[in-house]
CSV table of C-alpha atoms in Angstrom, one decimal:
chain,number,residue,atom,x,y,z
A,563,MET,CA,38.3,-54.8,9.8
A,564,SER,CA,37.8,-58.2,11.3
A,565,ALA,CA,35.2,-61.0,10.1
A,566,ARG,CA,34.0,-61.1,13.2
A,567,VAL,CA,31.9,-57.3,13.0
A,568,ARG,CA,28.1,-58.6,13.1
A,569,THR,CA,25.8,-57.0,11.1
A,570,VAL,CA,22.3,-56.6,12.7
A,571,VAL,CA,19.0,-55.0,11.3
A,572,THR,CA,17.6,-51.7,12.5
A,573,GLY,CA,15.1,-50.8,10.6
A,574,ILE,CA,12.5,-52.2,8.1
A,575,GLY,CA,10.7,-50.7,4.9
A,576,VAL,CA,8.5,-52.7,3.2
A,577,ALA,CA,6.1,-52.1,0.1
A,578,ALA,CA,4.2,-54.9,-1.1
A,579,PRO,CA,0.6,-56.0,-2.3
A,580,ASN,CA,-0.8,-56.6,0.2
A,581,GLY,CA,0.9,-53.7,2.5
A,582,LEU,CA,2.6,-50.5,2.5
A,583,GLY,CA,4.8,-49.9,5.4
A,584,ARG,CA,6.2,-53.0,8.0
A,585,GLU,CA,3.6,-53.4,10.2
A,586,GLU,CA,0.4,-53.3,7.7
A,587,PHE,CA,2.3,-55.8,5.6
A,588,TRP,CA,2.8,-58.0,9.0
A,589,LYS,CA,-0.1,-57.9,9.4
A,590,ALA,CA,-1.8,-58.8,6.0
A,591,LEU,CA,0.7,-61.5,6.5
A,592,LEU,CA,-0.4,-63.0,9.4
A,593,ALA,CA,-4.4,-62.4,8.6
A,594,GLY,CA,-3.6,-63.8,5.2
A,595,GLU,CA,-5.0,-61.0,3.3
A,596,ASN,CA,-4.0,-61.4,-0.1
A,597,GLY,CA,-2.7,-59.2,-2.7
A,598,ILE,CA,-3.4,-61.0,-5.9
A,599,GLY,CA,-5.9,-60.3,-7.9
A,600,ALA,CA,-6.8,-59.0,-11.7
A,601,ILE,CA,-4.4,-56.7,-13.2
A,602,THR,CA,-6.1,-53.2,-13.4
A,603,ARG,CA,-3.1,-50.8,-14.6
A,604,PHE,CA,-4.1,-51.5,-18.4
A,605,ASP,CA,-6.0,-54.1,-20.4
A,606,ALA,CA,-4.8,-58.2,-19.7
A,607,ALA,CA,-8.0,-59.4,-21.4
A,608,ARG,CA,-6.3,-61.2,-24.4
A,609,TYR,CA,-3.3,-62.1,-21.7
A,610,PRO,CA,-2.9,-65.6,-21.1
A,611,SER,CA,-2.9,-64.6,-17.6
A,612,ARG,CA,-4.6,-61.9,-15.4
A,613,LEU,CA,-3.3,-61.7,-12.1
A,614,ALA,CA,-0.6,-59.8,-10.6
A,615,GLY,CA,0.5,-58.8,-7.4
A,616,GLN,CA,0.1,-55.5,-7.8
A,617,ILE,CA,0.4,-52.6,-5.6
A,618,ARG,CA,-3.3,-50.9,-5.2
A,619,ASP,CA,-3.1,-48.2,-2.7
A,620,PHE,CA,0.6,-45.8,-3.4
A,621,GLU,CA,-0.1,-42.7,-4.1
A,622,PRO,CA,3.4,-41.5,-5.1
A,623,LYS,CA,2.6,-37.7,-4.3
A,624,GLU,CA,2.0,-38.7,-1.1
A,625,HIS,CA,5.3,-39.9,-0.5
A,626,LEU,CA,7.9,-38.4,-2.9
A,627,PRO,CA,9.0,-34.9,-3.7
A,628,SER,CA,7.4,-33.4,-6.8
A,629,ARG,CA,10.9,-33.3,-8.3
A,630,LEU,CA,11.3,-36.9,-8.3
A,631,LEU,CA,8.3,-38.2,-10.4
A,632,PRO,CA,9.5,-37.1,-13.4
A,633,GLN,CA,12.5,-39.1,-13.2
A,634,THR,CA,11.3,-42.0,-11.8
A,635,ASP,CA,10.0,-45.5,-13.0
A,636,VAL,CA,7.3,-47.0,-10.2
A,637,SER,CA,9.8,-49.4,-9.2
A,638,THR,CA,12.2,-46.8,-7.6
A,639,ARG,CA,9.3,-45.1,-6.6
A,640,TYR,CA,8.9,-48.0,-4.1
A,641,ALA,CA,12.3,-47.9,-3.7
A,642,LEU,CA,12.2,-45.0,-2.7
A,643,ALA,CA,9.9,-44.8,-0.2
A,644,ALA,CA,10.7,-48.0,1.4
A,645,ALA,CA,14.1,-46.6,1.7
A,646,ASP,CA,12.9,-43.7,3.8
A,647,TRP,CA,10.3,-45.6,6.3
A,648,ALA,CA,13.5,-48.1,6.9
A,649,LEU,CA,15.3,-45.3,7.7
A,650,ALA,CA,13.0,-43.4,10.1
A,651,ASP,CA,12.7,-46.9,12.0
A,652,ALA,CA,16.4,-47.1,12.5
A,653,GLY,CA,16.7,-43.1,13.7
A,654,LEU,CA,18.8,-42.4,10.6
A,655,GLY,CA,16.8,-39.3,9.2
A,656,PRO,CA,18.1,-35.8,9.4
A,657,GLY,CA,20.3,-34.8,12.0
A,658,SER,CA,21.7,-38.7,12.4
A,659,PRO,CA,25.1,-39.2,14.3
A,660,LEU,CA,25.7,-41.5,11.0
A,661,ALA,CA,25.9,-39.4,7.5
A,662,ASP,CA,27.5,-38.9,4.3
A,663,TYR,CA,30.4,-41.8,3.9
A,664,ASP,CA,29.4,-43.7,7.1
A,665,VAL,CA,26.6,-45.3,5.3
A,666,GLY,CA,26.2,-47.1,1.8
A,667,VAL,CA,23.3,-48.4,-0.4
A,668,VAL,CA,23.3,-51.6,-1.9
A,669,THR,CA,20.2,-53.1,-3.4
A,670,SER,CA,19.0,-55.1,-6.3
A,671,THR,CA,16.3,-54.9,-9.2
A,672,ALA,CA,16.2,-58.1,-11.6
A,673,GLN,CA,14.0,-55.8,-14.1
A,674,GLY,CA,14.8,-52.1,-14.0
A,675,GLY,CA,12.4,-49.3,-14.9
A,676,PHE,CA,10.5,-51.5,-17.3
A,677,ASP,CA,7.2,-48.9,-17.1
A,678,PHE,CA,9.6,-45.9,-17.8
A,679,THR,CA,11.6,-46.7,-20.7
A,680,HIS,CA,8.4,-48.6,-22.0
A,681,ARG,CA,6.7,-45.5,-21.8
A,682,GLU,CA,9.4,-43.6,-23.3
A,683,PHE,CA,9.8,-45.7,-26.6
A,684,HIS,CA,6.6,-45.5,-27.4
A,685,LYS,CA,7.3,-41.3,-27.6
A,686,LEU,CA,10.6,-42.3,-29.6
A,687,TRP,CA,8.2,-44.4,-32.3
A,688,SER,CA,5.3,-42.7,-32.1
A,689,LYS,CA,6.3,-38.7,-31.7
A,690,GLY,CA,10.3,-39.1,-32.8
A,691,PRO,CA,13.4,-39.1,-30.7
A,692,GLU,CA,12.9,-34.9,-29.6
A,693,PHE,CA,9.6,-36.1,-26.9
A,694,VAL,CA,11.7,-38.9,-25.4
A,695,SER,CA,12.6,-37.9,-21.3
A,696,VAL,CA,16.5,-36.9,-20.7
A,697,TYR,CA,15.5,-39.1,-17.7
A,698,GLU,CA,15.2,-42.4,-20.2
A,699,SER,CA,18.8,-42.0,-19.9
A,700,PHE,CA,19.3,-44.1,-16.2
A,701,ALA,CA,15.7,-44.2,-15.4
A,702,TRP,CA,15.5,-48.0,-17.1
A,703,PHE,CA,19.3,-48.7,-15.2
A,704,TYR,CA,19.3,-51.5,-13.0
A,705,ALA,CA,21.5,-49.4,-10.6
A,706,VAL,CA,19.0,-47.0,-11.0
A,707,ASN,CA,17.7,-47.9,-7.0
A,708,THR,CA,21.1,-47.7,-5.6
A,709,GLY,CA,21.7,-44.2,-7.2
A,710,GLN,CA,18.1,-42.3,-6.1
A,711,ILE,CA,18.4,-43.2,-2.6
A,712,SER,CA,21.7,-42.3,-2.2
A,713,ILE,CA,21.1,-39.0,-3.8
A,714,ARG,CA,17.8,-38.1,-2.0
A,715,ASN,CA,19.1,-39.4,1.2
A,716,GLY,CA,23.0,-38.1,0.9
A,717,LEU,CA,24.6,-41.4,1.3
A,718,ARG,CA,27.9,-41.9,0.0
A,719,GLY,CA,29.2,-45.1,2.0
A,720,PRO,CA,30.5,-47.7,-0.7
A,721,SER,CA,27.4,-48.9,-2.6
A,722,ALA,CA,26.6,-51.1,-5.4
A,723,ALA,CA,23.7,-52.6,-7.6
A,724,LEU,CA,23.1,-56.9,-8.0
A,725,VAL,CA,21.2,-58.0,-10.1
A,726,THR,CA,20.5,-62.4,-9.7
A,727,GLU,CA,16.8,-62.3,-10.5
A,728,GLN,CA,15.0,-63.9,-7.9
A,729,ALA,CA,17.8,-64.4,-5.5
A,730,GLY,CA,19.1,-60.5,-5.9
A,731,GLY,CA,17.6,-59.3,-2.7
A,732,LEU,CA,19.9,-61.8,-1.1
A,733,ASP,CA,22.4,-61.2,-2.6
A,734,ALA,CA,22.3,-57.7,-2.1
A,735,ILE,CA,21.9,-58.1,1.8
A,736,GLY,CA,24.9,-60.8,1.5
A,737,HIS,CA,27.1,-58.0,0.0
A,738,ALA,CA,25.3,-54.9,2.3
A,739,ARG,CA,26.9,-57.5,5.4
A,740,ARG,CA,30.6,-57.5,3.4
A,741,THR,CA,30.3,-53.4,3.3
A,742,VAL,CA,30.0,-53.3,7.2
A,743,ARG,CA,32.5,-55.9,7.9
A,744,ALA,CA,34.5,-54.1,5.8
A,745,GLY,CA,34.0,-50.6,8.1
A,746,THR,CA,31.0,-49.1,6.8
A,747,ARG,CA,29.0,-48.4,10.1
A,748,ALA,CA,25.4,-48.8,8.3
A,749,VAL,CA,24.0,-50.1,4.5
A,750,LEU,CA,20.7,-49.7,3.4
A,751,THR,CA,19.8,-52.7,1.2
A,752,GLY,CA,17.4,-55.0,-0.3
A,753,GLY,CA,15.3,-55.4,-3.4
A,754,VAL,CA,12.4,-53.7,-4.8
A,755,ASP,CA,11.3,-54.7,-8.4
A,756,SER,CA,8.0,-53.8,-10.9
A,757,ALA,CA,7.3,-54.5,-14.2
A,758,LEU,CA,3.4,-54.7,-14.7
A,759,ASP,CA,2.9,-52.5,-17.1
A,760,PRO,CA,1.6,-54.0,-20.9
A,761,TRP,CA,5.2,-55.1,-22.4
A,762,GLY,CA,6.9,-55.9,-19.0
A,763,PHE,CA,3.9,-58.5,-18.2
A,764,ALA,CA,4.2,-59.9,-21.4
A,765,SER,CA,8.2,-60.4,-20.7
A,766,GLN,CA,7.2,-62.2,-17.7
A,767,LEU,CA,5.2,-64.2,-19.4
A,768,ALA,CA,7.3,-65.6,-22.4
A,769,GLY,CA,9.1,-68.2,-20.1
A,770,GLY,CA,6.0,-70.4,-19.6
A,771,LEU,CA,6.7,-70.3,-15.6
A,772,VAL,CA,3.6,-68.1,-14.9
A,773,SER,CA,0.0,-69.5,-13.7
A,774,THR,CA,-2.9,-69.2,-16.3
A,775,SER,CA,-5.4,-69.8,-13.4
A,776,ALA,CA,-8.0,-67.0,-13.2
A,777,ASP,CA,-8.5,-67.7,-9.9
A,778,PRO,CA,-6.4,-65.3,-6.7
A,779,GLU,CA,-6.6,-68.0,-4.5
A,780,ARG,CA,-5.4,-70.9,-6.8
A,781,ALA,CA,-3.0,-69.6,-9.2
A,782,TYR,CA,0.1,-69.5,-7.2
A,783,LEU,CA,0.3,-73.0,-4.7
A,784,PRO,CA,3.9,-73.4,-3.9
A,785,PHE,CA,4.5,-76.9,-3.2
A,786,ASP,CA,0.9,-78.6,-3.7
A,787,ALA,CA,0.5,-80.9,-5.6
A,788,ARG,CA,-2.3,-78.6,-7.9
A,789,ALA,CA,0.7,-76.0,-8.6
A,790,GLY,CA,0.7,-74.7,-12.1
A,791,GLY,CA,3.2,-71.7,-12.1
A,792,HIS,CA,3.7,-68.6,-10.2
A,793,VAL,CA,2.1,-65.3,-10.2
A,794,PRO,CA,4.3,-62.2,-11.1
A,795,GLY,CA,4.0,-59.4,-8.2
A,796,GLU,CA,5.9,-55.9,-7.2
A,797,GLY,CA,7.3,-54.3,-4.8
A,798,GLY,CA,9.9,-55.5,-2.1
A,799,ALA,CA,11.6,-54.3,1.5
A,800,ILE,CA,14.9,-52.0,2.0
A,801,LEU,CA,16.4,-52.5,5.7
A,802,VAL,CA,19.1,-50.9,7.1
A,803,THR,CA,21.7,-53.5,8.2
A,804,GLU,CA,24.1,-51.8,10.6
A,805,ASP,CA,27.4,-52.3,13.2
A,806,ALA,CA,26.3,-54.1,16.0
A,807,ALA,CA,28.7,-52.0,17.8
A,808,SER,CA,27.8,-48.7,15.8
A,809,ALA,CA,24.4,-49.5,16.5
A,810,ARG,CA,24.9,-49.5,20.3
A,811,GLU,CA,27.2,-46.8,19.9
A,812,ARG,CA,24.4,-44.2,18.7
A,813,GLY,CA,22.0,-46.1,20.9
A,814,ALA,CA,19.6,-47.8,17.8
A,815,ALA,CA,16.5,-47.8,19.4
A,816,ARG,CA,16.0,-51.5,18.3
A,817,VAL,CA,17.7,-54.1,16.4
A,818,TYR,CA,15.3,-56.9,14.7
A,819,GLY,CA,18.2,-59.6,14.7
A,820,GLU,CA,21.7,-60.3,13.3
A,821,ILE,CA,21.9,-61.8,9.2
A,822,ALA,CA,24.4,-63.9,10.7
A,823,GLY,CA,24.8,-66.4,7.4
A,824,TYR,CA,25.0,-65.9,3.8
A,825,ALA,CA,25.8,-67.9,0.8
A,826,ALA,CA,25.2,-68.1,-2.7
A,827,THR,CA,26.3,-70.6,-5.6
A,828,PHE,CA,25.2,-71.8,-9.3
A,829,ASP,CA,23.2,-74.8,-10.3
A,830,PRO,CA,25.4,-77.5,-12.8
A,831,ALA,CA,24.6,-77.0,-16.5
A,832,PRO,CA,21.5,-78.4,-17.3
A,833,GLY,CA,21.9,-82.6,-18.0
A,834,SER,CA,24.1,-83.0,-15.3
A,835,ASP,CA,23.1,-85.5,-13.0
A,836,ARG,CA,25.1,-83.0,-10.2
A,837,PRO,CA,22.6,-82.0,-7.8
A,838,SER,CA,21.3,-78.4,-7.9
A,839,GLY,CA,23.2,-75.9,-6.0
A,840,LEU,CA,20.2,-74.4,-3.4
A,841,CYS,CA,21.4,-77.5,-1.1
A,842,ARG,CA,24.8,-76.3,-1.2
A,843,ALA,CA,23.8,-72.8,-0.5
A,844,ALA,CA,21.9,-73.5,2.6
A,845,GLU,CA,24.4,-75.4,3.9
A,846,LEU,CA,27.3,-72.8,3.4
A,847,ALA,CA,24.8,-70.4,4.6
A,848,LEU,CA,24.3,-72.7,8.0
A,849,SER,CA,28.5,-73.2,8.0
A,850,ASP,CA,28.8,-69.2,8.0
A,851,ALA,CA,26.4,-68.9,10.5
A,852,GLY,CA,28.2,-71.1,13.0
A,853,LEU,CA,25.1,-73.5,12.8
A,854,GLU,CA,24.0,-76.4,12.7
A,855,ALA,CA,20.7,-77.7,10.6
A,856,ALA,CA,19.3,-78.7,14.0
A,857,ASP,CA,19.5,-74.5,15.1
A,858,ILE,CA,17.0,-73.1,12.2
A,859,ASP,CA,13.7,-72.9,13.6
A,860,VAL,CA,11.8,-71.8,10.3
A,861,VAL,CA,12.7,-72.0,6.9
A,862,LEU,CA,11.4,-69.4,4.5
A,863,ALA,CA,11.2,-71.1,1.2
A,864,ASP,CA,11.6,-69.6,-2.4
A,865,GLY,CA,8.4,-71.5,-3.6
A,866,ALA,CA,8.8,-71.8,-7.2
A,867,GLY,CA,5.1,-73.0,-7.6
A,868,ARG,CA,5.9,-75.4,-10.2
A,869,PRO,CA,5.7,-78.9,-9.2
A,870,ASP,CA,9.7,-79.7,-11.0
A,871,ALA,CA,10.9,-76.6,-9.0
A,872,ASP,CA,9.5,-77.7,-6.1
A,873,ARG,CA,10.4,-80.8,-5.9
A,874,VAL,CA,13.8,-79.6,-6.4
A,875,GLU,CA,13.8,-77.5,-3.2
A,876,ALA,CA,11.8,-80.2,-0.9
A,877,GLU,CA,14.6,-82.3,-2.1
A,878,ALA,CA,17.4,-79.8,-1.0
A,879,LEU,CA,15.5,-79.2,2.7
A,880,ARG,CA,15.4,-82.9,3.1
A,881,ALA,CA,18.8,-83.4,2.4
A,882,VAL,CA,19.7,-80.5,5.0
A,883,PHE,CA,17.0,-81.2,7.9
A,884,GLY,CA,16.2,-84.3,7.5
A,885,PRO,CA,12.0,-85.5,6.3
A,886,ARG,CA,9.8,-83.1,8.0
A,887,GLY,CA,12.8,-81.3,9.9
A,888,VAL,CA,11.6,-78.1,10.0
A,889,PRO,CA,9.0,-75.5,9.8
A,890,VAL,CA,8.8,-74.2,6.2
A,891,THR,CA,6.6,-71.5,5.0
A,892,ALA,CA,6.3,-69.3,1.3
A,893,PRO,CA,4.0,-66.6,2.9
A,894,LYS,CA,4.9,-65.0,-0.9
A,895,SER,CA,1.6,-66.9,-2.4
A,896,LEU,CA,0.0,-63.7,-0.8
A,897,THR,CA,2.0,-61.5,-3.0
A,898,GLY,CA,3.3,-63.1,-5.9
A,899,ARG,CA,6.9,-63.2,-6.8
A,900,LEU,CA,8.4,-60.0,-6.6
A,901,ALA,CA,11.8,-60.9,-8.5
A,902,ALA,CA,14.2,-59.2,-6.4
A,903,GLY,CA,12.1,-57.8,-4.0
A,904,GLY,CA,10.7,-61.4,-2.7
A,905,GLY,CA,14.2,-62.5,-1.0
A,906,ALA,CA,14.5,-59.1,0.7
A,907,ALA,CA,10.9,-59.1,1.2
A,908,ASP,CA,11.1,-62.9,2.9
A,909,VAL,CA,14.2,-61.7,5.2
A,910,ALA,CA,12.0,-58.7,6.6
A,911,THR,CA,9.3,-61.6,6.9
A,912,ALA,CA,11.8,-64.2,8.8
A,913,LEU,CA,13.0,-61.1,11.6
A,914,LEU,CA,9.2,-59.8,12.4
A,915,ALA,CA,8.8,-63.7,12.8
A,916,LEU,CA,11.4,-64.0,15.2
A,917,ARG,CA,10.1,-60.5,16.9
A,918,ASP,CA,6.5,-61.9,17.4
A,919,GLN,CA,7.2,-65.7,17.7
A,920,VAL,CA,5.2,-66.8,14.9
A,921,VAL,CA,5.3,-68.2,11.2
A,922,PRO,CA,3.3,-67.0,8.8
A,923,HIS,CA,1.4,-69.8,6.9
A,924,THR,CA,1.7,-70.7,3.1
A,925,ALA,CA,-1.7,-69.4,2.0
A,926,HIS,CA,-4.2,-71.1,-0.7
A,927,THR,CA,-1.7,-74.5,-0.4
A,928,GLY,CA,-3.7,-77.3,1.0
A,929,SER,CA,-2.4,-80.7,-0.9
A,930,VAL,CA,1.4,-81.2,-0.3
A,931,PRO,CA,2.7,-84.5,-1.9
A,932,GLU,CA,3.7,-86.7,0.7
A,933,GLU,CA,7.3,-87.4,-0.8
A,934,TYR,CA,7.8,-83.6,-0.8
A,935,GLY,CA,8.4,-84.5,3.2
A,936,LEU,CA,7.4,-80.7,4.4
A,937,ASP,CA,6.6,-80.0,7.5
A,938,LEU,CA,4.9,-76.8,5.3
A,939,VAL,CA,3.4,-74.4,7.6
A,940,VAL,CA,-0.4,-74.0,5.8
A,941,GLY,CA,-4.3,-73.2,6.9
A,942,ARG,CA,-2.6,-70.4,9.6
A,943,PRO,CA,0.0,-69.0,10.8
A,944,ARG,CA,2.2,-71.4,13.7
A,945,GLU,CA,3.1,-69.9,17.0
A,946,ALA,CA,6.4,-71.7,17.8
A,947,GLU,CA,10.0,-70.4,19.9
A,948,LEU,CA,12.0,-69.1,17.0
A,949,ARG,CA,15.5,-67.7,17.2
A,950,SER,CA,17.2,-68.7,13.8
A,951,ALA,CA,15.3,-68.7,10.7
A,952,LEU,CA,17.1,-69.8,7.1
A,953,VAL,CA,15.8,-67.7,3.7
A,954,LEU,CA,15.9,-69.1,0.5
A,955,ALA,CA,16.0,-67.5,-3.2
A,956,ARG,CA,16.5,-69.2,-6.6
A,957,GLY,CA,16.9,-67.2,-9.7
A,958,ARG,CA,16.4,-68.7,-13.2
A,959,HIS,CA,19.3,-70.0,-15.2
A,960,GLY,CA,20.8,-71.0,-11.8
A,961,PHE,CA,21.2,-68.9,-9.3
A,962,ASN,CA,20.9,-69.7,-5.4
A,963,SER,CA,21.3,-67.6,-2.3
A,964,ALA,CA,20.6,-67.9,1.1
A,965,VAL,CA,20.5,-65.7,4.3
A,966,VAL,CA,20.6,-67.2,8.3
A,967,VAL,CA,18.7,-64.6,9.9
A,968,THR,CA,19.1,-64.7,14.1
A,969,ALA,CA,16.7,-63.2,16.7
A,970,ALA,CA,18.2,-60.1,18.5
A,971,ASP,CA,19.0,-61.9,21.9
A,972,ASN,CA,20.2,-65.4,20.7
A,973,HIS,CA,23.5,-66.7,18.5
A,974,ASN,CA,25.7,-64.5,21.4
A,975,GLN,CA,23.8,-61.7,21.6
A,976,GLY,CA,23.8,-60.9,25.2
A,977,GLU,CA,25.7,-57.9,24.3
A,978,LEU,CA,22.9,-56.3,23.0
A,979,PRO,CA,20.6,-55.4,26.1
A,980,TRP,CA,19.3,-52.4,24.2
A,981,HIS,CA,17.1,-54.4,21.9
A,982,SER,CA,13.6,-53.9,22.5
């Protein structure tokens, strides 16, 4: 199959701390509704950090059949629900012309089934092995979201699971596009994570990258002079990516945009005088999309929320776009960093921004160092003419990924008159 096959997004499902479902999440971003707050899932009083982007209004029984509940971690429940929403949005539910081997699944999780496996470990240590659930054999595993989505929906096309920490959601989307280009008509893809049980949260604190602020509006400040770390969150997004010709043939109700470019790089070894790989990832993704820097209308940044990492990202953006050369935003300031779910949620955000011609703002950030040279969208959303967006993500230990999305009526997309 030719690499010229175009991969469009026809369905979006989001499970995030500030909104369940595509439109609820989008409205919350534009309204500045903060999903970061005190952890309520366990007693965090003795932890140095006590805030998280926690999903608070998800009732599993309302979204999933009872038979799935004993065998799924909380992260898999979010992934299954988001997949259901994305499939329904794309019109690929029961009776769809695409089924079986026509549709694959490619997802990413950085943390696996933390809550499930720690609960079973507690049974093992306190009661004995006979009390451990048989589902522990797979519920913890990094590929479980791909597997459970595939089984629940009867999707037997080429499938995969990727693990590259915060960059994983973008890498999954990039691999899904590769799969579509190889001949699969559609691929369900994205990233979802959750590790907000006592041990999972402790593991996130261990790296020393999490903010210790007790104020939900000051704890996570991407690109701010006061930045002191990030806030962990849970959730993510699942997208339906599809061969544009196939989507047109089946009469898909809408197309949100095209996955026009993708690239991944790895940082040089610590101590090297070589620059970070983030700039190179952005350049390669632009080249893959056939676009120039001037063609990009907004960047959804990784926004680590630490001065050292924010400075590196700002340098990369200046190198690609020039000082203040493009609007930049990090709307994850309202959700926390969702690990593998963050990049996928940002791609969903970018597509909705292109749809509605508005850039969601970076909440709570208000003091951007002048030397960063960023046109950071702060204070409130910004209306703008948007045709293309660049989404960046950086995983720990050197992973960098970039995805370019273009609007449905842009980048030689005149053949999609059925877009709405």
